[in-house]
CSV table of C-alpha atoms in Angstrom, one decimal:
chain,number,residue,atom,x,y,z
A,26,UNK,CA,-0.2,-0.3,0.0
A,27,UNK,CA,1.2,3.2,-0.6
A,28,UNK,CA,2.3,5.8,2.1
A,29,UNK,CA,0.7,8.5,3.9
A,30,UNK,CA,2.4,11.2,2.9
A,31,UNK,CA,1.9,14.9,1.3
A,32,UNK,CA,3.0,15.6,-2.7
A,33,UNK,CA,3.1,17.8,-4.7
A,34,UNK,CA,0.6,20.0,-5.5
A,35,UNK,CA,0.7,19.3,-8.9
A,36,UNK,CA,0.9,15.6,-8.3
A,37,UNK,CA,-2.0,16.3,-5.7
A,38,UNK,CA,-4.5,17.8,-9.0
A,39,UNK,CA,-3.0,14.7,-11.1
A,40,UNK,CA,-4.3,12.2,-9.0
A,41,UNK,CA,-7.3,14.4,-8.1
A,42,UNK,CA,-8.1,14.7,-12.2
A,43,UNK,CA,-7.4,10.8,-12.9
A,44,UNK,CA,-10.1,10.0,-9.8
A,45,UNK,CA,-12.4,12.6,-10.8
A,46,UNK,CA,-14.9,10.3,-12.7
A,47,UNK,CA,-15.7,8.4,-8.9
A,48,UNK,CA,-15.7,11.4,-7.1
A,49,UNK,CA,-18.3,12.7,-7.8
A,50,UNK,CA,-16.7,16.2,-6.6
A,51,UNK,CA,-18.2,18.7,-10.5
A,52,UNK,CA,-21.4,19.0,-8.4
A,53,UNK,CA,-22.4,22.7,-7.4
A,54,UNK,CA,-24.1,23.5,-4.7
A,55,UNK,CA,-27.9,23.7,-6.9
A,56,UNK,CA,-26.5,20.0,-7.7
A,57,UNK,CA,-30.0,17.0,-7.9
A,58,UNK,CA,-27.4,14.7,-5.5
A,59,UNK,CA,-30.2,11.6,-5.1
A,60,UNK,CA,-27.7,9.6,-7.4
A,61,UNK,CA,-24.7,9.6,-4.8
A,62,UNK,CA,-25.0,6.2,-3.5
A,63,UNK,CA,-23.4,8.0,-0.1
A,64,UNK,CA,-24.6,11.0,0.3
A,65,UNK,CA,-22.8,11.8,4.0
A,66,UNK,CA,-21.4,15.4,3.7
A,67,UNK,CA,-18.0,14.6,4.9
A,68,UNK,CA,-16.7,18.7,4.8
A,69,UNK,CA,-18.5,21.4,2.6
A,70,UNK,CA,-16.2,24.5,1.5
A,71,UNK,CA,-18.1,27.9,0.8
A,72,UNK,CA,-21.9,25.2,1.0
A,73,UNK,CA,-20.1,23.0,-1.5
A,74,UNK,CA,-20.2,19.5,0.4
A,75,UNK,CA,-17.7,17.0,0.1
A,76,UNK,CA,-18.7,13.2,0.5
A,77,UNK,CA,-17.8,9.9,3.0
A,78,UNK,CA,-18.3,8.6,-0.8
A,79,UNK,CA,-15.9,10.8,-2.0
A,80,UNK,CA,-13.1,10.8,1.0
A,81,UNK,CA,-13.6,7.1,-0.3
A,82,UNK,CA,-12.6,6.8,-4.1
A,83,UNK,CA,-10.9,9.7,-3.3
A,84,UNK,CA,-8.3,7.5,-0.5
A,85,UNK,CA,-8.3,4.0,-3.2
A,86,UNK,CA,-7.0,6.2,-6.4
A,87,UNK,CA,-4.5,6.9,-3.8
A,88,UNK,CA,-3.7,3.9,-2.9
A,89,UNK,CA,-3.9,4.3,0.8
A,90,UNK,CA,-6.6,1.2,1.0
A,91,UNK,CA,-8.1,-1.6,-1.0
A,92,UNK,CA,-11.4,-1.4,-3.5
A,93,UNK,CA,-13.1,-3.4,-1.9
A,94,UNK,CA,-11.9,-1.8,1.6
A,95,UNK,CA,-14.0,0.2,4.0
A,96,UNK,CA,-12.8,3.7,4.8
A,97,UNK,CA,-12.1,4.6,8.8
A,98,UNK,CA,-13.3,7.4,8.6
A,99,UNK,CA,-10.4,8.4,11.8
A,100,UNK,CA,-7.2,7.1,10.1
A,101,UNK,CA,-4.6,8.6,8.4
A,102,UNK,CA,-6.2,7.5,5.2
A,103,UNK,CA,-9.1,9.5,5.5
A,104,UNK,CA,-8.1,12.6,7.0
A,105,UNK,CA,-5.2,13.1,4.9
A,106,UNK,CA,-7.7,12.3,1.6
A,107,UNK,CA,-10.0,15.4,3.5
A,108,UNK,CA,-7.9,17.6,3.6
A,109,UNK,CA,-5.8,17.1,-0.4
A,110,UNK,CA,-10.0,16.9,-1.3
A,111,UNK,CA,-10.4,20.9,0.9
A,112,UNK,CA,-7.2,20.9,-1.1
A,113,UNK,CA,-8.3,20.8,-4.5
A,114,UNK,CA,-11.7,22.5,-3.4
A,115,UNK,CA,-10.2,25.3,-2.5
A,116,UNK,CA,-8.7,25.7,-6.1
A,117,UNK,CA,-11.2,24.3,-7.6
A,118,UNK,CA,-13.4,27.4,-6.8
A,119,UNK,CA,-10.4,30.2,-7.2
A,120,UNK,CA,-9.1,29.0,-11.0
A,121,UNK,CA,-13.6,29.3,-11.6
A,122,UNK,CA,-13.7,33.3,-10.0
A,123,UNK,CA,-10.5,33.7,-12.1
A,124,UNK,CA,-12.5,32.5,-15.1
A,125,UNK,CA,-10.0,29.6,-16.3
A,126,UNK,CA,-12.6,27.7,-17.2
A,127,UNK,CA,-13.6,30.5,-19.3
A,128,UNK,CA,-10.9,28.9,-21.2
A,129,UNK,CA,-10.6,26.9,-24.8
A,130,UNK,CA,-7.8,23.9,-23.5
A,131,UNK,CA,-9.7,23.9,-19.8
A,132,UNK,CA,-13.1,23.8,-21.5
A,133,UNK,CA,-11.9,20.8,-22.9
A,134,UNK,CA,-10.1,19.1,-21.1
A,135,UNK,CA,-13.8,19.5,-18.9
A,136,UNK,CA,-16.1,18.7,-21.1
A,137,UNK,CA,-13.7,15.4,-22.1
A,138,UNK,CA,-14.2,14.2,-18.1
A,139,UNK,CA,-17.8,15.1,-18.0
A,140,UNK,CA,-17.9,12.3,-21.7
A,141,UNK,CA,-15.7,9.9,-19.1
A,142,UNK,CA,-18.7,10.1,-17.0
A,143,UNK,CA,-21.3,9.8,-19.0
A,144,UNK,CA,-19.8,6.3,-20.4
A,145,UNK,CA,-18.2,5.1,-16.9
A,146,UNK,CA,-22.8,5.1,-15.9
A,147,UNK,CA,-23.3,3.4,-19.7
A,148,UNK,CA,-20.8,1.0,-18.6
A,149,UNK,CA,-22.8,0.3,-16.1
A,150,UNK,CA,-26.0,0.2,-16.8
A,151,UNK,CA,-25.0,-3.0,-19.4
A,152,UNK,CA,-23.3,-4.5,-16.4
A,153,UNK,CA,-25.9,-4.3,-14.8
A,154,UNK,CA,-28.6,-5.4,-17.4
A,155,UNK,CA,-25.4,-8.0,-17.8
A,156,UNK,CA,-25.7,-9.7,-14.1
A,157,UNK,CA,-29.5,-10.3,-13.9
A,158,UNK,CA,-30.0,-13.5,-12.3
A,159,UNK,CA,-32.8,-14.5,-15.1
A,160,UNK,CA,-30.9,-14.2,-18.3
A,161,UNK,CA,-27.8,-15.7,-16.5
A,162,UNK,CA,-29.8,-18.8,-16.2
A,163,UNK,CA,-31.9,-18.9,-18.8
A,164,UNK,CA,-29.3,-19.2,-21.2
A,165,UNK,CA,-27.4,-21.7,-18.8
A,166,UNK,CA,-30.8,-23.6,-19.1
A,167,UNK,CA,-30.9,-22.8,-22.8
A,168,UNK,CA,-27.4,-24.9,-22.8
A,169,UNK,CA,-26.7,-27.6,-20.7
A,170,UNK,CA,-27.0,-30.2,-22.1
A,171,UNK,CA,-23.6,-29.0,-24.7
A,172,UNK,CA,-21.4,-28.6,-21.5
A,173,UNK,CA,-19.6,-31.8,-21.9
A,174,UNK,CA,-21.2,-33.9,-20.1
A,175,UNK,CA,-20.9,-37.2,-21.1
A,176,UNK,CA,-17.8,-40.9,-20.6
A,177,UNK,CA,-14.2,-41.0,-19.7
A,178,UNK,CA,-11.6,-44.3,-19.9
A,179,UNK,CA,-9.1,-44.8,-17.5
A,180,UNK,CA,-6.2,-45.9,-19.9
A,181,UNK,CA,-2.5,-46.7,-20.0
A,182,UNK,CA,-0.6,-47.7,-22.7
A,183,UNK,CA,2.7,-49.3,-24.4
A,184,UNK,CA,4.0,-48.4,-27.4
A,185,UNK,CA,6.3,-50.5,-30.2
A,186,UNK,CA,7.5,-49.7,-33.5
A,187,UNK,CA,7.0,-53.5,-35.1
A,188,UNK,CA,4.3,-55.7,-34.8
A,189,UNK,CA,6.3,-58.2,-33.3
A,190,UNK,CA,7.5,-56.5,-30.6
A,191,UNK,CA,3.7,-56.1,-29.9
A,192,UNK,CA,2.0,-59.6,-29.6
A,193,UNK,CA,6.5,-60.2,-27.8
A,194,UNK,CA,4.6,-58.6,-25.2
A,195,UNK,CA,1.2,-59.3,-25.0
A,196,UNK,CA,2.4,-62.9,-24.4
A,197,UNK,CA,4.8,-61.0,-21.5
A,198,UNK,CA,1.2,-59.9,-19.9
A,199,UNK,CA,-0.7,-63.6,-21.0
A,200,UNK,CA,1.4,-65.2,-18.5
A,201,UNK,CA,1.0,-62.9,-15.8
A,202,UNK,CA,3.1,-60.3,-15.5
A,203,UNK,CA,2.3,-56.7,-14.3
A,204,UNK,CA,1.5,-53.7,-17.3
A,205,UNK,CA,3.1,-51.4,-15.7
A,206,UNK,CA,6.7,-53.2,-15.7
A,207,UNK,CA,6.4,-53.9,-18.6
A,208,UNK,CA,5.4,-50.1,-19.9
A,209,UNK,CA,8.6,-49.2,-18.1
A,210,UNK,CA,11.0,-51.7,-19.6
A,211,UNK,CA,9.9,-51.9,-23.6
A,212,UNK,CA,7.7,-48.7,-25.2
A,213,UNK,CA,8.8,-46.7,-26.9
A,214,UNK,CA,7.7,-43.8,-25.3
A,215,UNK,CA,9.5,-42.4,-22.9
A,216,UNK,CA,7.0,-39.8,-21.4
A,217,UNK,CA,4.1,-41.8,-20.1
A,218,UNK,CA,7.0,-44.8,-19.3
A,219,UNK,CA,7.8,-44.6,-15.9
A,220,UNK,CA,4.5,-43.7,-15.3
A,221,UNK,CA,3.8,-47.2,-16.6
A,222,UNK,CA,2.2,-45.9,-19.4
A,223,UNK,CA,-0.6,-44.3,-17.2
A,224,UNK,CA,-2.5,-41.9,-19.5
A,225,UNK,CA,-5.0,-40.5,-17.0
A,226,UNK,CA,-8.6,-40.2,-17.5
A,227,UNK,CA,-9.6,-39.1,-21.4
A,228,UNK,CA,-13.2,-38.5,-22.9
A,229,UNK,CA,-14.6,-41.1,-24.8
A,230,UNK,CA,-15.8,-38.5,-27.4
A,231,UNK,CA,-12.2,-36.8,-27.6
A,232,UNK,CA,-11.4,-41.3,-28.9
A,233,UNK,CA,-10.4,-41.7,-33.2
A,234,UNK,CA,-13.2,-43.2,-34.2
A,235,UNK,CA,-10.5,-46.8,-34.7
A,236,UNK,CA,-10.4,-46.1,-30.3
A,237,UNK,CA,-13.5,-46.0,-29.8
A,238,UNK,CA,-15.4,-48.7,-30.6
A,239,UNK,CA,-12.4,-50.6,-28.6
A,240,UNK,CA,-13.1,-49.0,-25.6
A,241,UNK,CA,-16.6,-49.6,-26.5
A,242,UNK,CA,-16.4,-53.1,-26.8
A,243,UNK,CA,-13.1,-53.5,-23.5
A,244,UNK,CA,-14.6,-55.0,-20.5
A,245,UNK,CA,-12.0,-52.8,-17.0
A,246,UNK,CA,-9.4,-54.1,-16.4
A,247,UNK,CA,-8.8,-56.0,-20.0
A,248,UNK,CA,-6.1,-55.3,-22.8
A,249,UNK,CA,-7.0,-53.9,-26.6
A,250,UNK,CA,-4.0,-54.4,-29.2
A,251,UNK,CA,-1.8,-54.7,-30.3
A,252,UNK,CA,-3.5,-52.1,-32.5
A,253,UNK,CA,-1.8,-49.5,-35.1
A,254,UNK,CA,-2.0,-46.0,-35.3
A,255,UNK,CA,-0.5,-44.4,-37.7
A,256,UNK,CA,2.5,-46.0,-38.2
A,257,UNK,CA,3.5,-48.2,-34.6
A,258,UNK,CA,1.9,-50.5,-32.2
A,259,UNK,CA,0.0,-50.1,-29.1
A,260,UNK,CA,-1.2,-52.4,-26.2
A,261,UNK,CA,-3.4,-50.9,-24.0
A,262,UNK,CA,-5.4,-52.1,-20.4
A,263,UNK,CA,-8.8,-50.0,-19.5
A,264,UNK,CA,-8.6,-49.7,-16.1
A,265,UNK,CA,-11.4,-47.2,-15.2
A,266,UNK,CA,-14.4,-45.0,-16.1
A,267,UNK,CA,-17.2,-43.3,-15.7
A,268,UNK,CA,-19.3,-40.4,-16.0
A,269,UNK,CA,-19.1,-36.4,-15.7
A,270,UNK,CA,-20.4,-33.5,-15.3
A,271,UNK,CA,-20.7,-30.3,-16.7
A,272,UNK,CA,-20.1,-27.2,-14.4
A,273,UNK,CA,-22.0,-25.3,-12.5
A,274,UNK,CA,-24.7,-22.6,-13.4
A,275,UNK,CA,-22.1,-20.6,-10.7
A,276,UNK,CA,-19.4,-21.8,-11.5
A,277,UNK,CA,-20.0,-20.8,-15.1
A,278,UNK,CA,-21.5,-17.5,-14.2
A,279,UNK,CA,-19.1,-15.3,-14.2
A,280,UNK,CA,-17.9,-16.1,-17.8
A,281,UNK,CA,-21.4,-15.7,-19.0
A,282,UNK,CA,-22.1,-12.4,-17.3
A,283,UNK,CA,-18.9,-11.3,-19.0
A,284,UNK,CA,-19.9,-12.7,-22.2
A,285,UNK,CA,-23.0,-10.8,-21.5
A,286,UNK,CA,-21.9,-7.5,-21.4
A,287,UNK,CA,-19.1,-8.1,-24.3
A,288,UNK,CA,-22.0,-8.7,-26.6
A,289,UNK,CA,-24.0,-6.3,-25.0
A,290,UNK,CA,-21.6,-3.2,-26.0
A,291,UNK,CA,-20.2,-4.6,-28.5
A,292,UNK,CA,-23.7,-4.4,-30.6
A,293,UNK,CA,-24.4,-0.6,-28.7
A,294,UNK,CA,-20.6,0.2,-29.8
A,295,UNK,CA,-21.6,-0.6,-33.4
A,296,UNK,CA,-26.2,0.8,-33.9
A,297,UNK,CA,-24.3,3.8,-32.0
A,298,UNK,CA,-21.3,4.5,-35.1
A,299,UNK,CA,-24.1,2.5,-37.7
A,300,UNK,CA,-26.4,5.5,-37.6
A,301,UNK,CA,-23.7,8.7,-35.9
A,302,UNK,CA,-22.2,11.0,-38.9
A,303,UNK,CA,-17.9,10.0,-37.3
A,304,UNK,CA,-15.4,11.7,-39.9
A,305,UNK,CA,-11.8,11.4,-38.9
A,306,UNK,CA,-10.4,14.3,-40.3
A,307,UNK,CA,-6.6,12.1,-39.1
A,308,UNK,CA,-5.4,8.6,-41.0
A,309,UNK,CA,-2.8,7.0,-39.2
A,310,UNK,CA,-0.2,7.2,-41.3
A,311,UNK,CA,2.0,4.6,-42.4
A,312,UNK,CA,4.9,5.0,-40.2
A,313,UNK,CA,4.1,6.7,-37.5
A,314,UNK,CA,2.9,3.6,-35.5
A,315,UNK,CA,4.9,3.9,-31.8
A,316,UNK,CA,7.4,1.4,-31.9
A,317,UNK,CA,8.9,0.4,-28.4
A,318,UNK,CA,7.8,1.4,-24.9
A,319,UNK,CA,7.1,5.7,-24.4
A,320,UNK,CA,9.8,6.4,-21.7
A,321,UNK,CA,8.1,8.4,-19.4
A,322,UNK,CA,9.9,11.9,-18.1
A,323,UNK,CA,12.4,11.2,-14.8
A,324,UNK,CA,10.2,13.9,-12.3
A,325,UNK,CA,6.8,12.0,-13.9
A,326,UNK,CA,4.7,11.8,-11.0
A,327,UNK,CA,3.4,8.0,-11.3
A,328,UNK,CA,-0.3,7.7,-12.0
A,329,UNK,CA,-2.2,5.0,-8.8
A,330,UNK,CA,-4.5,3.1,-10.9
A,331,UNK,CA,-8.1,3.2,-10.0
A,332,UNK,CA,-9.6,0.2,-10.2
A,333,UNK,CA,-13.3,1.4,-11.7
A,334,UNK,CA,-16.4,-0.5,-12.1
A,335,UNK,CA,-17.6,-2.5,-15.4
A,336,UNK,CA,-14.2,-0.8,-17.2
A,337,UNK,CA,-14.9,-0.3,-20.8
A,338,UNK,CA,-13.2,-3.2,-22.7
A,339,UNK,CA,-9.9,-3.0,-24.1
A,340,UNK,CA,-9.9,-2.0,-28.0
A,341,UNK,CA,-8.4,-4.9,-30.2
A,342,UNK,CA,-8.6,-7.5,-27.4
A,343,UNK,CA,-10.1,-11.1,-27.6
A,344,UNK,CA,-13.5,-11.1,-26.8
A,345,UNK,CA,-14.9,-13.8,-23.9
A,346,UNK,CA,-15.4,-17.6,-24.6
A,347,UNK,CA,-19.5,-19.0,-25.1
A,348,UNK,CA,-19.7,-19.5,-21.8
A,349,UNK,CA,-20.3,-23.4,-23.2
A,350,UNK,CA,-18.9,-25.6,-24.9
A,351,UNK,CA,-19.4,-27.7,-27.8
A,352,UNK,CA,-22.4,-25.1,-28.5
A,353,UNK,CA,-23.7,-22.2,-31.2
A,354,UNK,CA,-23.7,-19.0,-29.7
A,355,UNK,CA,-26.9,-16.3,-30.5
A,356,UNK,CA,-25.2,-14.6,-33.1
A,357,UNK,CA,-22.0,-11.3,-32.3
A,358,UNK,CA,-21.7,-8.6,-33.3
A,359,UNK,CA,-19.6,-8.5,-36.4
A,360,UNK,CA,-16.9,-6.3,-35.4
A,361,UNK,CA,-16.2,-8.2,-32.3
A,362,UNK,CA,-12.0,-8.9,-32.5
A,363,UNK,CA,-10.6,-12.8,-33.9
A,364,UNK,CA,-9.5,-14.9,-31.1
A,365,UNK,CA,-6.2,-15.2,-30.5
A,366,UNK,CA,-5.1,-19.2,-32.2
A,367,UNK,CA,-4.7,-22.1,-30.0
A,368,UNK,CA,-1.4,-23.4,-29.2
A,369,UNK,CA,-0.1,-26.7,-30.1
A,370,UNK,CA,-1.0,-29.5,-27.9
A,371,UNK,CA,0.7,-33.4,-27.5
A,372,UNK,CA,-2.4,-35.6,-28.5
A,373,UNK,CA,-1.7,-39.2,-26.9
A,374,UNK,CA,-1.9,-41.7,-29.1
A,375,UNK,CA,-5.8,-42.9,-29.8
A,376,UNK,CA,-7.2,-39.3,-28.9
A,377,UNK,CA,-8.6,-36.9,-31.9
A,378,UNK,CA,-6.3,-34.4,-32.6
A,379,UNK,CA,-8.4,-30.6,-31.1
A,380,UNK,CA,-10.6,-28.6,-33.4
A,381,UNK,CA,-9.0,-25.7,-34.7
A,382,UNK,CA,-11.0,-23.5,-33.1
A,383,UNK,CA,-11.8,-25.5,-29.2
A,384,UNK,CA,-13.6,-23.1,-27.4
A,385,UNK,CA,-12.3,-22.6,-23.8
A,386,UNK,CA,-13.2,-24.5,-20.9
A,387,UNK,CA,-12.9,-23.9,-17.3
A,388,UNK,CA,-9.6,-25.4,-16.1
A,389,UNK,CA,-11.2,-27.8,-13.0
A,390,UNK,CA,-13.6,-29.1,-15.3
A,391,UNK,CA,-12.4,-28.9,-19.2
A,392,UNK,CA,-10.8,-32.3,-18.1
A,393,UNK,CA,-7.2,-34.0,-19.0
A,394,UNK,CA,-4.7,-32.1,-20.7
A,395,UNK,CA,-4.9,-34.2,-24.4
């Protein structure tokens, strides 16, 4: 947590500007304060109130308390935040008295701050709509049959370069030697050999058609093979079976909420942009894109990032995946950013290669890694 100390006045105003959207410091004495979530007044300056919520938000923006932490009215953080807000209010009133708020550059900055506050209000409404319990539960019910429910099988295997080597190992198994010991001794696939050829649990639906057919007609504890897979020969043993279920509503609720918020925000952006008259007077010229890192001046004061509810999605960020595997999402907005290309995965013998554009599933429910 940041230390509680006064900093140069210029830095105070810089940090205060970052926190302005959450603090509501632009209210005048006659404004409507019905929207203030905590209307308790902490202080007044020439009759204009500074609210307890303003003090807390400012303390958060300075890093003196955590976003989820309550503000103790008697703490050093509360007292210092209030004193700095009083100083800011005094200077703001003096600027108005001098007519500085009528200067073109100041007016432009004030308008920019006003637009950010209004845009944040839209994001807040979108977040509240996306968190609607009935909408989330309805989407879950409509897609619950596509949550990857099914059977899994626990397999062990040995891999050989020739059919003769596989047949020899099969004869030793028939004579009572342990599968795990022979896998450690004979298997040319050395990644699993130290574990007795253990492949772990695999979703039957993910197996190749050939392997799925063999598994479905083989009892637990029995052998499969030797069978040829590509240019090698394999022996498998079916160790166990189990039925799995999909993730619960509570497990998927955050992902459903994020997906709904992204869809609503993207579609609203498209509609507003389509109905508006937007003229970009300057296009980015080739060679003008910033290259490398931008270095701040040595005397620059580091800004304390303030977590804001319902922050707008970052431009160019990949959209949240549809929360339900194997389901077709509702029509999405056309300007959604493409998802990043999946990284190559190691595929075990007899397991089908993953699709080219898989839909992510929660790690704790996604089944064994292939």
